Coordinates of C-alpha atoms in Angstrom, one line a residue:
M1 CA 153.9 50.3 9.4
K2 CA 156.4 48.4 7.3
R3 CA 159.8 50.1 7.0
N4 CA 162.4 50.0 4.2
I5 CA 165.4 47.8 5.0
L6 CA 168.8 49.3 4.1
L7 CA 170.9 47.2 1.8
H8 CA 174.7 46.6 2.1
P9 CA 176.8 48.5 1.3
D10 CA 175.3 51.5 3.1
P11 CA 177.4 53.6 5.4
R12 CA 174.7 53.7 8.0
L13 CA 175.0 49.9 8.5
K14 CA 178.7 50.4 9.7
K15 CA 177.9 53.1 12.3
Q16 CA 177.6 52.6 16.1
A17 CA 174.1 53.0 17.4
A18 CA 173.4 55.3 20.3
P19 CA 171.9 54.0 23.6
V20 CA 168.2 54.6 24.1
A21 CA 168.0 57.2 26.9
D22 CA 164.3 56.8 27.6
L23 CA 161.5 54.9 26.1
S24 CA 159.2 57.2 24.2
D25 CA 155.9 56.2 22.4
E26 CA 157.8 57.0 19.2
L27 CA 160.4 54.3 20.0
R28 CA 157.7 51.8 21.0
A29 CA 156.0 52.4 17.7
L30 CA 159.3 51.9 15.9
A31 CA 159.7 48.6 17.6
D32 CA 156.2 47.5 16.5
D33 CA 157.1 48.7 12.9
M34 CA 160.3 46.7 13.0
L35 CA 158.5 43.5 14.1
E36 CA 156.0 44.0 11.2
T37 CA 158.9 44.6 8.8
M38 CA 160.8 41.5 10.1
Y39 CA 157.8 39.2 9.9
D40 CA 157.0 40.4 6.4
A41 CA 160.6 40.0 5.1
P42 CA 160.5 37.2 6.4
G43 CA 163.3 37.2 9.0
V44 CA 164.1 36.2 12.6
G45 CA 165.7 39.4 13.7
L46 CA 166.1 43.1 12.8
A47 CA 168.1 45.9 14.2
A48 CA 167.1 49.6 14.1
P49 CA 170.2 50.6 12.0
Q50 CA 168.8 48.3 9.3
V51 CA 165.9 50.6 9.0
G52 CA 168.1 53.7 9.1
I53 CA 167.6 54.5 12.9
L54 CA 170.9 54.6 14.8
Q55 CA 169.4 53.6 18.2
R56 CA 170.2 50.5 20.2
L57 CA 167.0 48.5 19.5
V58 CA 166.6 45.0 18.1
V59 CA 163.6 42.7 17.6
L60 CA 163.8 38.9 17.4
D61 CA 161.5 36.0 17.0
C62 CA 163.3 32.7 16.3
V63 CA 160.2 30.5 16.6
K64 CA 160.0 28.7 13.3
G65 CA 157.5 25.9 13.8
E66 CA 154.1 26.4 12.2
N67 CA 152.2 25.2 15.2
E68 CA 154.3 27.1 17.7
R69 CA 153.2 30.4 19.1
P70 CA 155.4 33.3 18.0
R71 CA 157.7 34.8 20.7
P72 CA 158.5 38.4 19.6
L73 CA 161.2 40.0 21.7
I74 CA 161.8 43.7 21.7
M75 CA 165.2 44.7 23.2
F76 CA 166.2 48.2 24.0
N77 CA 170.0 48.6 24.8
P78 CA 170.7 44.9 24.6
E79 CA 174.1 43.7 25.8
I80 CA 175.8 40.4 26.1
V81 CA 176.8 39.9 29.7
S82 CA 178.4 36.5 29.3
S83 CA 179.0 33.9 26.6
S84 CA 179.9 30.2 26.6
D85 CA 183.4 28.9 25.7
Q86 CA 181.6 26.3 23.5
M87 CA 181.2 27.5 19.9
N88 CA 178.5 26.9 17.3
V89 CA 178.5 27.3 13.5
Y90 CA 175.3 28.5 11.9
E91 CA 174.7 29.4 8.3
E92 CA 173.7 33.1 8.7
G93 CA 171.9 35.5 6.4
C94 CA 170.8 39.0 6.8
L95 CA 167.8 41.1 5.6
S96 CA 170.3 43.8 4.6
I97 CA 172.3 41.3 2.5
P98 CA 169.5 39.3 0.9
E99 CA 170.2 35.9 -0.8
Q100 CA 173.7 35.7 0.6
F101 CA 174.5 33.1 3.3
A102 CA 177.7 32.0 5.0
D103 CA 178.8 29.9 8.0
V104 CA 179.7 32.0 11.0
T105 CA 181.2 30.7 14.3
R106 CA 179.9 32.3 17.5
P107 CA 179.5 31.3 21.1
A108 CA 176.9 28.6 21.5
E109 CA 175.2 30.2 24.5
V110 CA 174.9 33.9 25.5
E111 CA 173.3 35.7 28.4
V112 CA 171.7 38.9 27.3
R113 CA 170.4 41.9 29.4
W114 CA 168.0 44.4 27.9
I115 CA 165.1 46.7 28.7
D116 CA 161.7 45.7 27.3
Q117 CA 159.1 48.0 25.8
N118 CA 157.6 48.5 29.3
G119 CA 160.9 49.8 30.7
K120 CA 161.6 46.6 32.7
E121 CA 165.1 45.2 32.8
M122 CA 165.2 41.7 31.5
Q123 CA 167.9 39.0 31.4
E124 CA 167.9 35.6 29.7
T125 CA 170.2 32.9 28.5
F126 CA 169.8 32.0 24.8
D127 CA 171.2 29.0 22.9
G128 CA 170.9 27.6 19.4
L129 CA 169.4 29.9 16.8
W130 CA 168.3 32.4 19.5
A131 CA 171.9 32.8 20.6
T132 CA 173.2 33.3 17.1
C133 CA 170.4 35.7 16.3
A134 CA 170.9 37.8 19.4
Q135 CA 174.6 38.1 18.7
H136 CA 174.0 38.9 15.0
E137 CA 171.5 41.7 15.8
I138 CA 173.6 43.2 18.7
D139 CA 176.5 43.2 16.2
H140 CA 174.4 45.5 13.9
L141 CA 174.2 48.0 16.8
D142 CA 178.0 48.1 16.8
G143 CA 178.2 48.6 13.0
K144 CA 179.3 45.0 12.4
L145 CA 177.8 42.7 9.7
F146 CA 178.0 38.9 9.6
I147 CA 180.2 39.1 6.5
D148 CA 182.8 40.9 8.7
Y149 CA 183.5 37.4 10.2
L150 CA 184.3 36.0 6.7
K151 CA 187.7 35.8 4.9
P152 CA 188.3 39.0 2.9
L153 CA 187.8 37.3 -0.5
K154 CA 184.4 35.9 0.4
R155 CA 183.4 39.2 2.0
Q156 CA 184.4 41.1 -1.2
M157 CA 182.6 38.7 -3.4
I158 CA 179.3 39.2 -1.4
T159 CA 179.8 43.0 -1.4
R160 CA 180.3 43.0 -5.2
K161 CA 177.1 40.9 -5.6
M162 CA 175.2 43.4 -3.4
V163 CA 176.5 46.4 -5.3
K164 CA 175.3 44.8 -8.5
M165 CA 171.9 44.0 -7.0
K166 CA 171.5 47.6 -5.7
R167 CA 172.4 48.9 -9.2
E168 CA 169.7 46.6 -10.8
L169 CA 167.1 47.7 -8.2
A170 CA 167.8 51.3 -8.9
R171 CA 167.3 50.8 -12.6
A172 CA 164.0 48.9 -12.1

């Protein structure tokens, strides 16, 4: 089932998400809903706070090639256990901040540990878009948005555009 994605500014997007204590069928269904919502948007990542659920859950799939098989990842309680000293700059966007993009500098490589939908602990090293996406989505769990990495003026400009967009959507 597709979920509604919260749009910035929304106070729920700035809150810390709670750790997932145990994997219920309800949480597994939420993860499936989040994947459906992410693919439909379309996006490459989505965090539970973006659909109004303050739980530490993210979904990712950074496979973009048309002839490549999708690689959906469901991560409960993801955490970055190490990151490279080498940095990367990616133009980031966010499903909660549609049509707004900015260059963000992050570690080029990260090692992430999480629990999958079967309750198994997983650990993997990501680079490129996968590394950026994992960091971006884990930031959401801590109430941090990609625009928080920008200079105040640029951040305020994007926030004003979003306030205007939300006002127009409410009128429609």
